[in-house]
Short mmCIF file of C-alpha atoms in Angstrom, two decimals:
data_model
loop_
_atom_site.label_atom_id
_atom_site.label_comp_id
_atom_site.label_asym_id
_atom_site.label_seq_id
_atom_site.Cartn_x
_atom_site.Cartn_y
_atom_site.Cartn_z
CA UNK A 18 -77.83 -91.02 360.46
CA UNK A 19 -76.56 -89.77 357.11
CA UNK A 20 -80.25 -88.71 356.13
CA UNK A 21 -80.81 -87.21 359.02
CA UNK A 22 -77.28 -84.90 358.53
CA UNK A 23 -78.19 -84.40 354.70
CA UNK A 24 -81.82 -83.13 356.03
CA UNK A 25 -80.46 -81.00 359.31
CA UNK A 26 -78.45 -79.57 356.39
CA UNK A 27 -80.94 -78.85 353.78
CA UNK A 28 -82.81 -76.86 356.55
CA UNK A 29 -80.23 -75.42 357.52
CA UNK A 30 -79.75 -73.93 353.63
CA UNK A 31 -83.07 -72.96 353.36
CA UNK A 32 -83.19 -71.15 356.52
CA UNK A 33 -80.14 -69.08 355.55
CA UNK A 34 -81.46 -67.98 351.82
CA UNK A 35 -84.59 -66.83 353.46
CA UNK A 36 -82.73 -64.93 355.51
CA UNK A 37 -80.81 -63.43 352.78
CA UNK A 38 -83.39 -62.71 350.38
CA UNK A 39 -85.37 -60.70 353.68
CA UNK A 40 -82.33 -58.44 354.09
CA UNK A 41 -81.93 -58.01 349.94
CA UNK A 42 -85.90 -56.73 349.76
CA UNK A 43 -86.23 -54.85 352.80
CA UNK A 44 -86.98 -51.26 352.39
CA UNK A 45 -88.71 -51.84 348.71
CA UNK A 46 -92.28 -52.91 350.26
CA UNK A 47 -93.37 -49.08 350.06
CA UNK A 48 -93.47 -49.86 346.25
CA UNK A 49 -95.78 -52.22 346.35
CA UNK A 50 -94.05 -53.98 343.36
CA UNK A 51 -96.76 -57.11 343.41
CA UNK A 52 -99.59 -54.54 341.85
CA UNK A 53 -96.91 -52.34 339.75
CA UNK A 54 -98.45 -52.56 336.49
CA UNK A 55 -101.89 -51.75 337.84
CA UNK A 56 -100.94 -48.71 339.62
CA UNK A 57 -101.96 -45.91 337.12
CA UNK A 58 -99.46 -43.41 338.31
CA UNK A 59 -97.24 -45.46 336.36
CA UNK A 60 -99.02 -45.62 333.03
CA UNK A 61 -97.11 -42.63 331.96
CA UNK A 62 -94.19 -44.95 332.39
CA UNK A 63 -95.53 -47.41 330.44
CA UNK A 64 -95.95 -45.34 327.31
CA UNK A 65 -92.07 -45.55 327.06
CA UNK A 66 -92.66 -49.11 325.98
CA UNK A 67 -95.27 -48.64 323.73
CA UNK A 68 -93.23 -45.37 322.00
CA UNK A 69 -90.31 -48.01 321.30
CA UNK A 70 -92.83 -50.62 319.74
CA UNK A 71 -94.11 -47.56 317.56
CA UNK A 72 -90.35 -46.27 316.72
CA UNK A 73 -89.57 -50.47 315.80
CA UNK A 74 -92.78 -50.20 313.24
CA UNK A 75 -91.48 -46.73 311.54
CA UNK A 76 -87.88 -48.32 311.45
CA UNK A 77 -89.46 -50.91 309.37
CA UNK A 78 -90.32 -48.55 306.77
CA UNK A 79 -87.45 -47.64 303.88
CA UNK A 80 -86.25 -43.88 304.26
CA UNK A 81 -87.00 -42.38 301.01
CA UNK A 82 -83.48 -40.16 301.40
CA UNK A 83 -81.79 -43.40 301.69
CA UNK A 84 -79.60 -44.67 298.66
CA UNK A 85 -79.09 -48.65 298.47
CA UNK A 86 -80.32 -51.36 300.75
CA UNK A 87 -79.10 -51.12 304.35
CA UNK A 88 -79.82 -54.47 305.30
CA UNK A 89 -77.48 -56.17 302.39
CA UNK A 90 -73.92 -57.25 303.54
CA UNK A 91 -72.66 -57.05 299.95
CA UNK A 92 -70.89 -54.60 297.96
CA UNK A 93 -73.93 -54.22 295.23
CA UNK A 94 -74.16 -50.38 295.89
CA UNK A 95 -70.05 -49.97 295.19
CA UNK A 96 -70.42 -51.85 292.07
CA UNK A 97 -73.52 -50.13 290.84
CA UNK A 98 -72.27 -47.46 287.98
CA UNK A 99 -75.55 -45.03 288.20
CA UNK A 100 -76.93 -43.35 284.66
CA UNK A 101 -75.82 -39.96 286.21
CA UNK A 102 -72.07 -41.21 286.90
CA UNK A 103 -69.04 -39.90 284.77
CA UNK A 104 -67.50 -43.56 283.44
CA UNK A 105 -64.40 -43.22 281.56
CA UNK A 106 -61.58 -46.27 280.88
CA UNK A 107 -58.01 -46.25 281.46
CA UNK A 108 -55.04 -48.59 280.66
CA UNK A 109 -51.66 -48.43 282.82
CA UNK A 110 -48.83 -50.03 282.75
CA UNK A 111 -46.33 -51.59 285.35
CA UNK A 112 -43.15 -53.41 284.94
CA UNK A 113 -44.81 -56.70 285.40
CA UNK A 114 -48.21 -55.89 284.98
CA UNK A 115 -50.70 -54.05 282.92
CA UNK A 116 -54.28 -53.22 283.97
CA UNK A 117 -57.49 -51.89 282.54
CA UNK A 118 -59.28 -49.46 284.84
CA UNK A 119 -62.54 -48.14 284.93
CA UNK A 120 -62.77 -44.86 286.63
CA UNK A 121 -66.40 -43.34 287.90
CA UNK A 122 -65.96 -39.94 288.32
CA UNK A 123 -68.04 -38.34 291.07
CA UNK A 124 -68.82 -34.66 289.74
CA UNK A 125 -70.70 -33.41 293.02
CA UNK A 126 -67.71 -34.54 295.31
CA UNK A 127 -64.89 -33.46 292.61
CA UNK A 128 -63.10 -36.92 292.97
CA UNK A 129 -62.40 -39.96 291.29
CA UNK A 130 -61.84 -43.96 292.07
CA UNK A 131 -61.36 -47.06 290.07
CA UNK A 132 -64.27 -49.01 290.31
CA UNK A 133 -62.61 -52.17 289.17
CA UNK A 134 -59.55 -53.31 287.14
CA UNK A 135 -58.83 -56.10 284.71
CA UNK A 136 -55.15 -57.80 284.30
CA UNK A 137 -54.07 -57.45 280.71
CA UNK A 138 -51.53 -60.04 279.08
CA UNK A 139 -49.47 -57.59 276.85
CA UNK A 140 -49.24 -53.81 277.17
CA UNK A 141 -51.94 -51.90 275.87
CA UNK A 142 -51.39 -49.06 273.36
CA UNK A 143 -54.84 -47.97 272.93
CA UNK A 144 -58.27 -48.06 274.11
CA UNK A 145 -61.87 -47.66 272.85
CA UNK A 146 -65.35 -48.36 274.01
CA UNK A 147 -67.83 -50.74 272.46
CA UNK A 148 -71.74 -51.10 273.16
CA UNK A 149 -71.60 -54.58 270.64
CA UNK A 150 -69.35 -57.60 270.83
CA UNK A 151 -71.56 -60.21 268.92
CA UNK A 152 -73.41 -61.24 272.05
CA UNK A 153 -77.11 -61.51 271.64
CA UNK A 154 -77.80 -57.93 273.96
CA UNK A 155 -75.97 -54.88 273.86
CA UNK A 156 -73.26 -54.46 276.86
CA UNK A 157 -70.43 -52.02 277.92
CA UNK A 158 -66.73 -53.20 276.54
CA UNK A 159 -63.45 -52.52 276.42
CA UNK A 160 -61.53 -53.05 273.41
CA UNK A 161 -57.91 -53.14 273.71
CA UNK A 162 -55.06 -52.69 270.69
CA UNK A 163 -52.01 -54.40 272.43
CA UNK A 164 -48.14 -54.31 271.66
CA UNK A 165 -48.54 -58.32 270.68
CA UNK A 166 -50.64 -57.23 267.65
CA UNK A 167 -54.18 -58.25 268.77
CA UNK A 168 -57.22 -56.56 269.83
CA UNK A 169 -59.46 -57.76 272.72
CA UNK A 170 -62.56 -57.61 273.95
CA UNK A 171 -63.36 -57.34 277.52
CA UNK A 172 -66.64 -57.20 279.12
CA UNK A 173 -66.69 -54.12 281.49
CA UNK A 174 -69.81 -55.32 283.68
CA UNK A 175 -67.94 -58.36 284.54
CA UNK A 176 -65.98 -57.34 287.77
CA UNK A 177 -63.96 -60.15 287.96
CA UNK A 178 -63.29 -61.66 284.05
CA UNK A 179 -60.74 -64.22 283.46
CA UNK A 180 -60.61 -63.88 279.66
CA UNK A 181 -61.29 -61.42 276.77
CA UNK A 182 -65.09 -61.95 275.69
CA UNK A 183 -63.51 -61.60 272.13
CA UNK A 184 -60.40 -61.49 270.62
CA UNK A 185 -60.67 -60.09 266.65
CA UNK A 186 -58.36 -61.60 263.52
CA UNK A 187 -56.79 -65.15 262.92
CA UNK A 188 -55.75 -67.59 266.03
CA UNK A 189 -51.80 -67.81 266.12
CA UNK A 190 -49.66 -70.61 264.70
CA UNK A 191 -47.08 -71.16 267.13
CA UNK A 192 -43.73 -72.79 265.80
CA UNK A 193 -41.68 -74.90 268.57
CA UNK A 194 -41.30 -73.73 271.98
CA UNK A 195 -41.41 -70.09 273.43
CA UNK A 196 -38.55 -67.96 273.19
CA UNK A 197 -36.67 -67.65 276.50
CA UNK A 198 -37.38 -63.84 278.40
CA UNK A 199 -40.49 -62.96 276.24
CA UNK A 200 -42.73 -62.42 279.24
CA UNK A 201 -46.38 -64.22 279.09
CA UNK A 202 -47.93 -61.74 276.70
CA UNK A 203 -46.08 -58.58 278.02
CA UNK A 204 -44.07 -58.70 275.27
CA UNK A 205 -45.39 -60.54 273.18
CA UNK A 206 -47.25 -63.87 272.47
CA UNK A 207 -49.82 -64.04 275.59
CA UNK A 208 -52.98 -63.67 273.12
CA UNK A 209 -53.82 -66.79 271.10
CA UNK A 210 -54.81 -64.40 268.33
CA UNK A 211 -53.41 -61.76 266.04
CA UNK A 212 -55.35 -58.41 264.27
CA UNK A 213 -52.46 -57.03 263.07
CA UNK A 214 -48.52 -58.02 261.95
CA UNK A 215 -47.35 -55.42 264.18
CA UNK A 216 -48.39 -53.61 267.41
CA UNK A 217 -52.25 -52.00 267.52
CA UNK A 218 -51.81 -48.56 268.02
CA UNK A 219 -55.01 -47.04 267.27
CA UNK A 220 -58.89 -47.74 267.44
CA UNK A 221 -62.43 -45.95 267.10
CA UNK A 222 -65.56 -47.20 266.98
CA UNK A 223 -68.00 -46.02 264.73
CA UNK A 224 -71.07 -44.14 266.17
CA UNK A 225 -73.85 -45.41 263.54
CA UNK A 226 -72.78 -49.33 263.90
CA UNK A 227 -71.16 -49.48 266.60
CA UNK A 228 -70.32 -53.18 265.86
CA UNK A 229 -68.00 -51.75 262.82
CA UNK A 230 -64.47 -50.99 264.77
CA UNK A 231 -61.32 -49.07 262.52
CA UNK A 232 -57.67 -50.08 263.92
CA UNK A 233 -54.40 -48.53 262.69
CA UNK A 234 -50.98 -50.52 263.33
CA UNK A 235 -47.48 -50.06 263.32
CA UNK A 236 -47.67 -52.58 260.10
CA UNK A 237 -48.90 -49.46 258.51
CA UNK A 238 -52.56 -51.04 257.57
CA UNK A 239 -56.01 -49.36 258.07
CA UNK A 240 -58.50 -52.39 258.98
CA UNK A 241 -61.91 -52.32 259.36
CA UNK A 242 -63.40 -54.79 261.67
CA UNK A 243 -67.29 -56.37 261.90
CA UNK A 244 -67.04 -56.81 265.94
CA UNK A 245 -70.07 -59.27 266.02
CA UNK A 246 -68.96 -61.59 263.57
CA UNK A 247 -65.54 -61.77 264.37
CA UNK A 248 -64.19 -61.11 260.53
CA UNK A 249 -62.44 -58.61 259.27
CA UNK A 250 -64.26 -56.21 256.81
CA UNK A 251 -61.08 -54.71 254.43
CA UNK A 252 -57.61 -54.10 255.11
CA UNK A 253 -56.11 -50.18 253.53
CA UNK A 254 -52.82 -49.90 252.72
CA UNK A 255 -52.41 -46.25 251.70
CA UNK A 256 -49.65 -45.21 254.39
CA UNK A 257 -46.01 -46.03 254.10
CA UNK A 258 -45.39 -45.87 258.30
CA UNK A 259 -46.86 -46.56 261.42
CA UNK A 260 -50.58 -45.66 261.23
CA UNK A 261 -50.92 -43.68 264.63
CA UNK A 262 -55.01 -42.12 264.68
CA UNK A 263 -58.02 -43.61 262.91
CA UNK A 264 -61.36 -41.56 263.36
CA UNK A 265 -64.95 -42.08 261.38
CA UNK A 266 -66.46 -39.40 260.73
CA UNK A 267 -69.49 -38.22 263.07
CA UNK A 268 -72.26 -37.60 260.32
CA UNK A 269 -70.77 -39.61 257.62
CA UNK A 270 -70.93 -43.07 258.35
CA UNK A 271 -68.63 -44.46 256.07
CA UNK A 272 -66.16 -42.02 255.72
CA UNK A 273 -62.73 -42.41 257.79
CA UNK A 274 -59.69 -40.49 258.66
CA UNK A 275 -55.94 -41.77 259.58
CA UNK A 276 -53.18 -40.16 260.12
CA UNK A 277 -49.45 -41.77 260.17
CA UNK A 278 -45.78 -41.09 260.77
CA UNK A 279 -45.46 -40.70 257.12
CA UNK A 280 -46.61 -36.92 257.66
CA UNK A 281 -49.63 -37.78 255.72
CA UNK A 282 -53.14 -37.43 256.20
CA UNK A 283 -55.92 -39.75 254.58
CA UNK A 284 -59.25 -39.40 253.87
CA UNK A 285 -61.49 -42.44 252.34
CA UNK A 286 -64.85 -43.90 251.98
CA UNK A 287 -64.61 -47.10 253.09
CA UNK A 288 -66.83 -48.34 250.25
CA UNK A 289 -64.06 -47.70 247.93
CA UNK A 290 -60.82 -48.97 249.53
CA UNK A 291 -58.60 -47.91 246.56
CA UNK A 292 -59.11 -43.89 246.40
CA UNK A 293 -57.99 -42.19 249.90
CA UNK A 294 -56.75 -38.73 249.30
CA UNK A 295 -53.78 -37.62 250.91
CA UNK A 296 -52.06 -34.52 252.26
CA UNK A 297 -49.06 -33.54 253.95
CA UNK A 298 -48.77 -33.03 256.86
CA UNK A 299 -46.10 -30.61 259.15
CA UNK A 300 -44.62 -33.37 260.54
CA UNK A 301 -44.95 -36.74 261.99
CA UNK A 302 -49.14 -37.45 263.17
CA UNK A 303 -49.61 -37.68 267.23
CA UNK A 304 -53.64 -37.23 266.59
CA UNK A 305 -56.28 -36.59 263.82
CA UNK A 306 -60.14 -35.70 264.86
CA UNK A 307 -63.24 -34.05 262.84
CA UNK A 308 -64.54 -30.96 263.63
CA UNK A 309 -67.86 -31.47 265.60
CA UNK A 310 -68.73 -27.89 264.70
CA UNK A 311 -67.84 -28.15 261.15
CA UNK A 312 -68.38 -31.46 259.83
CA UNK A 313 -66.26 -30.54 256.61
CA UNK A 314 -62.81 -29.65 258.63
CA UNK A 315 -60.36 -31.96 260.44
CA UNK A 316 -57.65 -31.36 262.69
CA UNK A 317 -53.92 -32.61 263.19
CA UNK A 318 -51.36 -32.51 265.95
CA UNK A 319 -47.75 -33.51 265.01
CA UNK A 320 -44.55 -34.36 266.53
CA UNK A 321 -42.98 -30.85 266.09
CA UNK A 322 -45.94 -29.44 268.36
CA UNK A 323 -47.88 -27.55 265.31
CA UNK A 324 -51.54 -28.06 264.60
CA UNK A 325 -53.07 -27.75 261.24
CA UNK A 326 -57.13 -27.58 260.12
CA UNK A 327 -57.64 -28.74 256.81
CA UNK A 328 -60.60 -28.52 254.34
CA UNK A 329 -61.15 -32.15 253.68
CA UNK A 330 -62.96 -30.72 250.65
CA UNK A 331 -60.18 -29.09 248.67
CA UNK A 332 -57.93 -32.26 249.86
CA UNK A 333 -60.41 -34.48 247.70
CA UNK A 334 -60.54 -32.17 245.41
CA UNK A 335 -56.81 -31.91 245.19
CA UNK A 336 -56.96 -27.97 245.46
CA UNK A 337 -54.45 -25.40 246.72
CA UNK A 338 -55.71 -23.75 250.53
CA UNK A 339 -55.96 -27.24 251.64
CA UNK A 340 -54.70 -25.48 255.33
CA UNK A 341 -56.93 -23.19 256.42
CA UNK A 342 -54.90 -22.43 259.86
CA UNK A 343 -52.01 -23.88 261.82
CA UNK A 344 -50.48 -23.33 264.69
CA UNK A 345 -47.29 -24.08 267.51
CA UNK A 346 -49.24 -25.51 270.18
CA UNK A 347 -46.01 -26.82 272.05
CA UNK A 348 -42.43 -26.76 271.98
CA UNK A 349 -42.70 -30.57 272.14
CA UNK A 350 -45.04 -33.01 270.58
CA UNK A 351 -48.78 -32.75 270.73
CA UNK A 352 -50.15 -35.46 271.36
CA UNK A 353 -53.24 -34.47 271.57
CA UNK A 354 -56.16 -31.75 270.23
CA UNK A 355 -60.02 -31.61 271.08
CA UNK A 356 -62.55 -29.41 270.05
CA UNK A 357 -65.31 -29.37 272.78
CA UNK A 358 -69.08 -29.18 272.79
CA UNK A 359 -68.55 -25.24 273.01
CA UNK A 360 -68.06 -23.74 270.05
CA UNK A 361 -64.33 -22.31 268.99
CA UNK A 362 -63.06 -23.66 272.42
CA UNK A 363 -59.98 -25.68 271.17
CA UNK A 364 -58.09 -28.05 273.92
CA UNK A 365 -54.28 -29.23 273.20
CA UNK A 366 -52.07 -31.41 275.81
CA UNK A 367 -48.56 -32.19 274.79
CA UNK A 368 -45.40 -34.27 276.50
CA UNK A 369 -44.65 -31.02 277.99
CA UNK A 370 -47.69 -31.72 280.61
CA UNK A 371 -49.55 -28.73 279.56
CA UNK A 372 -52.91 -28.47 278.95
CA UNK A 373 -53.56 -25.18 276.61
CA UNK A 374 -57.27 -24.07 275.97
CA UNK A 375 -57.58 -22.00 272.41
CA UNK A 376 -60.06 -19.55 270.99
CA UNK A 377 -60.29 -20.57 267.21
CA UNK A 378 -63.10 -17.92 266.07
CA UNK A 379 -62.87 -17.11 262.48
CA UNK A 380 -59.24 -19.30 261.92
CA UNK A 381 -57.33 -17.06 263.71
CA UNK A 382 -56.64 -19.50 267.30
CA UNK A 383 -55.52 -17.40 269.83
CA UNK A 384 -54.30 -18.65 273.48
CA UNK A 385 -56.72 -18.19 276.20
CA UNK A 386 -54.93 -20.25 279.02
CA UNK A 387 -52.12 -23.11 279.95
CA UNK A 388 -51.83 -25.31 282.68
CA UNK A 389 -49.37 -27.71 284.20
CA UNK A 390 -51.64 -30.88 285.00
CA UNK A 391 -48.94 -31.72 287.49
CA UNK A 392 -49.23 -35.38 285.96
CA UNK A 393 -45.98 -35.90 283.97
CA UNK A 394 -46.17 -36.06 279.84
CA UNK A 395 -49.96 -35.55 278.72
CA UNK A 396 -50.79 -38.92 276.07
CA UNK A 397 -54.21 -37.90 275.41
CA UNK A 398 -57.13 -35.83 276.26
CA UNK A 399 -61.08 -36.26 275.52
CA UNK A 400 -64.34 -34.21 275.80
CA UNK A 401 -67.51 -35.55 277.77
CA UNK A 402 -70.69 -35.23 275.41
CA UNK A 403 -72.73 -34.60 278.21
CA UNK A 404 -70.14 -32.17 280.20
CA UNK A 405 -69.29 -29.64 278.02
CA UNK A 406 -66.86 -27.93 279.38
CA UNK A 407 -65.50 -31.42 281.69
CA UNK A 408 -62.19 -32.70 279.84
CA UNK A 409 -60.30 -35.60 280.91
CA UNK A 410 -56.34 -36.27 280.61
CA UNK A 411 -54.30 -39.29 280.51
CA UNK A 412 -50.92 -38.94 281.59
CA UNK A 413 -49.05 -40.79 284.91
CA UNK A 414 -52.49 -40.35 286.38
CA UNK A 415 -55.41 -39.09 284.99
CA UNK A 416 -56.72 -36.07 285.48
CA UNK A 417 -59.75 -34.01 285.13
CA UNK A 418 -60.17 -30.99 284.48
CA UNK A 419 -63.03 -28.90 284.63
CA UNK A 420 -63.33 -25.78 282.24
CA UNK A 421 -66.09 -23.69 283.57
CA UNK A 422 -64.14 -23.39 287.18
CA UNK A 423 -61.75 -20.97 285.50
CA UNK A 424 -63.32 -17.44 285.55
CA UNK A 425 -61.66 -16.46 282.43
CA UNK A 426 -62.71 -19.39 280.00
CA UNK A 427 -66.23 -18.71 281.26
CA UNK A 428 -65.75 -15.25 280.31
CA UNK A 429 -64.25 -15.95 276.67
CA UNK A 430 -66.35 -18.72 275.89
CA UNK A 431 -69.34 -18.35 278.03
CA UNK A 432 -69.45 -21.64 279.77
CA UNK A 433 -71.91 -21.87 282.75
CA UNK A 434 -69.82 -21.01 285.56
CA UNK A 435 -69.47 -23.20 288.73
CA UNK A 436 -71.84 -23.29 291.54
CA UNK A 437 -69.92 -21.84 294.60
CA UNK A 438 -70.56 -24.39 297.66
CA UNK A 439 -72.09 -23.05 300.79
#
């Protein structure tokens, strides 16, 4: 009886999903749905299939005005720093932290972004790039003077470093515990290794070897550093204060300036580390470069705001008309003077956050423009050797500033002027 039921039922089932499926296809027998695909008034439909299998082939193919690879997940095309980007390094400094930044600045889009950091362990004073740090290939790195009196090395294609690649002079000898409230190296003491007896307040690399690194420190030495070996070449003691600016010279390989808070002015050949010739200078040194256009002039900027030009000539030669022009940049220090690619264009910054661009023809400078950078006091300012007229600041943030977007430096110095934007 109970198989009987189950099969009454079943048939009963059946029956009613034959009914169903009746009512849901009636009315579509007039499109004949059995024989669709041979019907060839619908061939034209079918094309739309074959169009999408033709589109999926194309989509295989890379689009030439396509930058990258759109099927990676990583951040490989952020990270890459392209040969025509504008790289530039950058140290800041919080009240618990300090950071080394490298900037890529994007000239097309007029903007700017840090394209990775690196924590410091004391606060950095200075900063210089490096192609050489005794590894077998060349590289890209960072070297850092820091308040704790050592220089390191950091390696700027490593996003994520945990250490200095290299850290230059004599490892520490620590006596007894750490002093209570001297921060881990933000003070004082973080690096295992010391350059200097007192805080590293200059560095420049030298352009022919650019293993050979000159640091100036508030212990009032000149040293002279072999990067790749790790030793240090000669120590020059010919300042009696704070050594603030170090520069080689950019034809003479072994020739050096420095400049110091002892108002003086030094120029030696680092082959003979006992005769630097000396000058005065108007007041205490904020910076010191060579001319690029006139290889045998240098430039000072002081605390007073004045900026002198010497002829490093008559200063080795001890002769009178050792200043062949000075000027009063800024009411307040200058901390900072350039001379660009373009000839006679002169650049100042000062604490006054100014940035003053100066016609120099025949030693006679002459104020073409000022601007507020709107970033606070102005520490520094450099040229771009490929950007002639591009010049960056440092200040609370840095700042770029391009020359040839201001109509009247194009005029005075004929600069190639900006390309308006459609």
């Amino acid at each position: 009886a109970l198989a009987g039921a189950a099969s009454a039922s079943g048939s009963s089932s059946l029956k009613r999903a034959q009914e169903t499926a009746s009512a849901v296809t009636a009315g579509l027998e007039e499109f004949d749905l059995e024989n669709y695909d041979e019907d060839e008034d619908n061939q034209d439909g079918m094309q739309f299939f074959s169009v999408l299998k033709g589109d999926g082939e194309l989509a295989k193919e890379r689009d030439p005005n396509m930058v990258g690879d759109p099927d990676s997940e990583s951040e490989d095309d952020f990270d890459e720093v392209k040969p025509e980007d504008k790289v530039f390094l950058a140290v800041s400094c919080e009240e618990d932290s300090c950071q080394l930044e490298v900037y890529v600045f994007d000239e097309e889009e007029n903007e700017m972004y840090v394209h990775h950091d690196v924590a410091l362990s004391a606060y950095p004073l200075c900063v210089e790039w490096l192609s050489s740090a005794g590894l077998e290939a060349e590289g890209s790195f960072g070297a850092i003077g820091l308040i704790d009196h050592s220089i390191q090395l950091w390696d700027l294609e490593d996003m994520e470093p945990m250490e200095p690649t290299r850290c230059l002079g004599k490892e520490r000898k620590t006596k007894g515990k750490k002093k209570k409230g001297v921060s881990a190296g933000l003070g004082g003491g973080g690096s295992g290794f010391k350059a200097h007896d007192g805080p590293v307040l200059c560095l420049h690399g030298n352009s022919f070897n650019r293993n050979v690194l000159a640091s100036g420190s508030a212990d009032e030495s000149v040293k002279v550093w072999d990067v790749n070996e790790n030793t240090l070449v000669h120590t020059y003691s010919h300042h009696d204060n704070k050594v603030q600016c170090v520069r080689w010279h950019p034809t003479e390989q072994s020739v050096l300036l420095s400049a110091a808070f002892d108002r003086r002015l030094g120029l030696l050949d680092v082959r003979q580390p006992n005769q630097a010739a000396m000058t005065e200078l108007p007041a205490e040194a904020e910076c010191a470069i060579w001319s690029r256009h006139s290889p045998f002039e240098c430039l000072a900027s002081v605390d007073n705001g004045g900026v002198a030009c010497f002829d490093v000539r008559k200063v080795v030669g001890k002769e009178n008309g050792q200043k062949l022009w000075t000027l009063m940049a800024h009411d307040v220090a200058c901390t900072s003077v350039q001379d660009c690619p373009t000839k006679n264009l002169l650049v100042t910054s000062g604490l006054d956050g100014c940035a003053k661009v100066w016609n120099i023809a025949n030693g006679k400078p002459s104020l073409c423009m000022s601007k507020d950078l709107k970033a606070g006091p102005i520490f520094t300012c450099h040229s771009c050797p490929d950007a002639p007229a591009l010049m960056c600041f440092g200040g609370k943030c840095p700042v770029m500033w391009d020359l040839s977007s201001e109509q009247l430096l194009v005029d005075a110095f004929g600069l190639p002027a900006v390309a308006s934007s459609a």
